[in-house]
Amino acid sequence: MTLASNDPFETPIVDTPIFGHPDDLRLTIAGFRFARTVLEASPMRELIEKRYSLART
């Protein structure tokens, strides 16, 4: 976080290096895949009423 100016009411600059490291995206995808296997396993599967897909159609 960096101050944008001396004005205390001005919004600061927030620079989050999301996916700044080459492994970040790979590990995020692996985490989502693991979460999906957990949610597809019983008893979680029975608790899910609706499934959403982010796949492009």
Short mmCIF file of C-alpha atoms in Angstrom, two decimals:
data_model
loop_
_atom_site.label_atom_id
_atom_site.label_comp_id
_atom_site.label_asym_id
_atom_site.label_seq_id
_atom_site.Cartn_x
_atom_site.Cartn_y
_atom_site.Cartn_z
CA MET A 1 0.00 0.00 0.00
CA THR A 2 1.32 3.41 -0.98
CA LEU A 3 0.00 6.86 -0.28
CA ALA A 4 -1.27 8.48 -3.47
CA SER A 5 -0.58 11.98 -2.13
CA ASN A 6 -0.28 14.02 1.06
CA ASP A 7 -4.08 14.32 1.15
CA PRO A 8 -5.30 11.98 3.94
CA PHE A 9 -8.71 11.65 2.25
CA GLU A 10 -7.35 10.43 -1.08
CA THR A 11 -7.61 6.70 -1.68
CA PRO A 12 -4.25 4.94 -1.26
CA ILE A 13 -2.69 2.86 -4.01
CA VAL A 14 -3.03 -0.83 -3.25
CA ASP A 15 -0.86 -3.08 -5.39
CA THR A 16 -1.39 -6.73 -4.61
CA PRO A 17 0.94 -8.96 -6.59
CA ILE A 18 -1.72 -11.61 -7.19
CA PHE A 19 -0.25 -14.28 -9.44
CA GLY A 20 3.08 -12.50 -9.31
CA HIS A 21 4.97 -15.76 -8.84
CA PRO A 22 4.92 -18.43 -11.57
CA ASP A 23 3.57 -21.06 -9.13
CA ASP A 24 0.62 -18.93 -7.96
CA LEU A 25 -1.75 -19.81 -10.79
CA ARG A 26 -0.79 -23.49 -10.77
CA LEU A 27 -1.40 -23.77 -7.03
CA THR A 28 -4.70 -21.86 -7.24
CA ILE A 29 -5.98 -24.23 -9.93
CA ALA A 30 -4.84 -27.23 -7.90
CA GLY A 31 -6.71 -25.85 -4.88
CA PHE A 32 -9.93 -25.41 -6.86
CA ARG A 33 -9.64 -28.94 -8.24
CA PHE A 34 -9.13 -30.33 -4.74
CA ALA A 35 -12.13 -28.35 -3.45
CA ARG A 36 -14.24 -29.75 -6.27
CA THR A 37 -13.31 -33.34 -5.35
CA VAL A 38 -14.28 -32.64 -1.73
CA LEU A 39 -17.63 -31.15 -2.78
CA GLU A 40 -18.36 -34.04 -5.13
CA ALA A 41 -17.77 -36.64 -2.42
CA SER A 42 -20.47 -37.91 -0.09
CA PRO A 43 -21.83 -36.43 2.19
CA MET A 44 -21.09 -33.00 0.71
CA ARG A 45 -22.61 -33.98 -2.64
CA GLU A 46 -26.01 -34.46 -0.99
CA LEU A 47 -25.90 -30.99 0.58
CA ILE A 48 -25.36 -29.10 -2.69
CA GLU A 49 -28.59 -27.93 -4.29
CA LYS A 50 -27.20 -26.17 -7.35
CA ARG A 51 -23.89 -26.28 -9.18
CA TYR A 52 -22.48 -23.26 -10.99
CA SER A 53 -20.06 -23.47 -13.87
CA LEU A 54 -17.62 -20.81 -14.96
CA ALA A 55 -17.06 -22.56 -18.26
CA ARG A 56 -17.58 -20.40 -21.31
CA THR A 57 -20.38 -21.54 -23.57
#
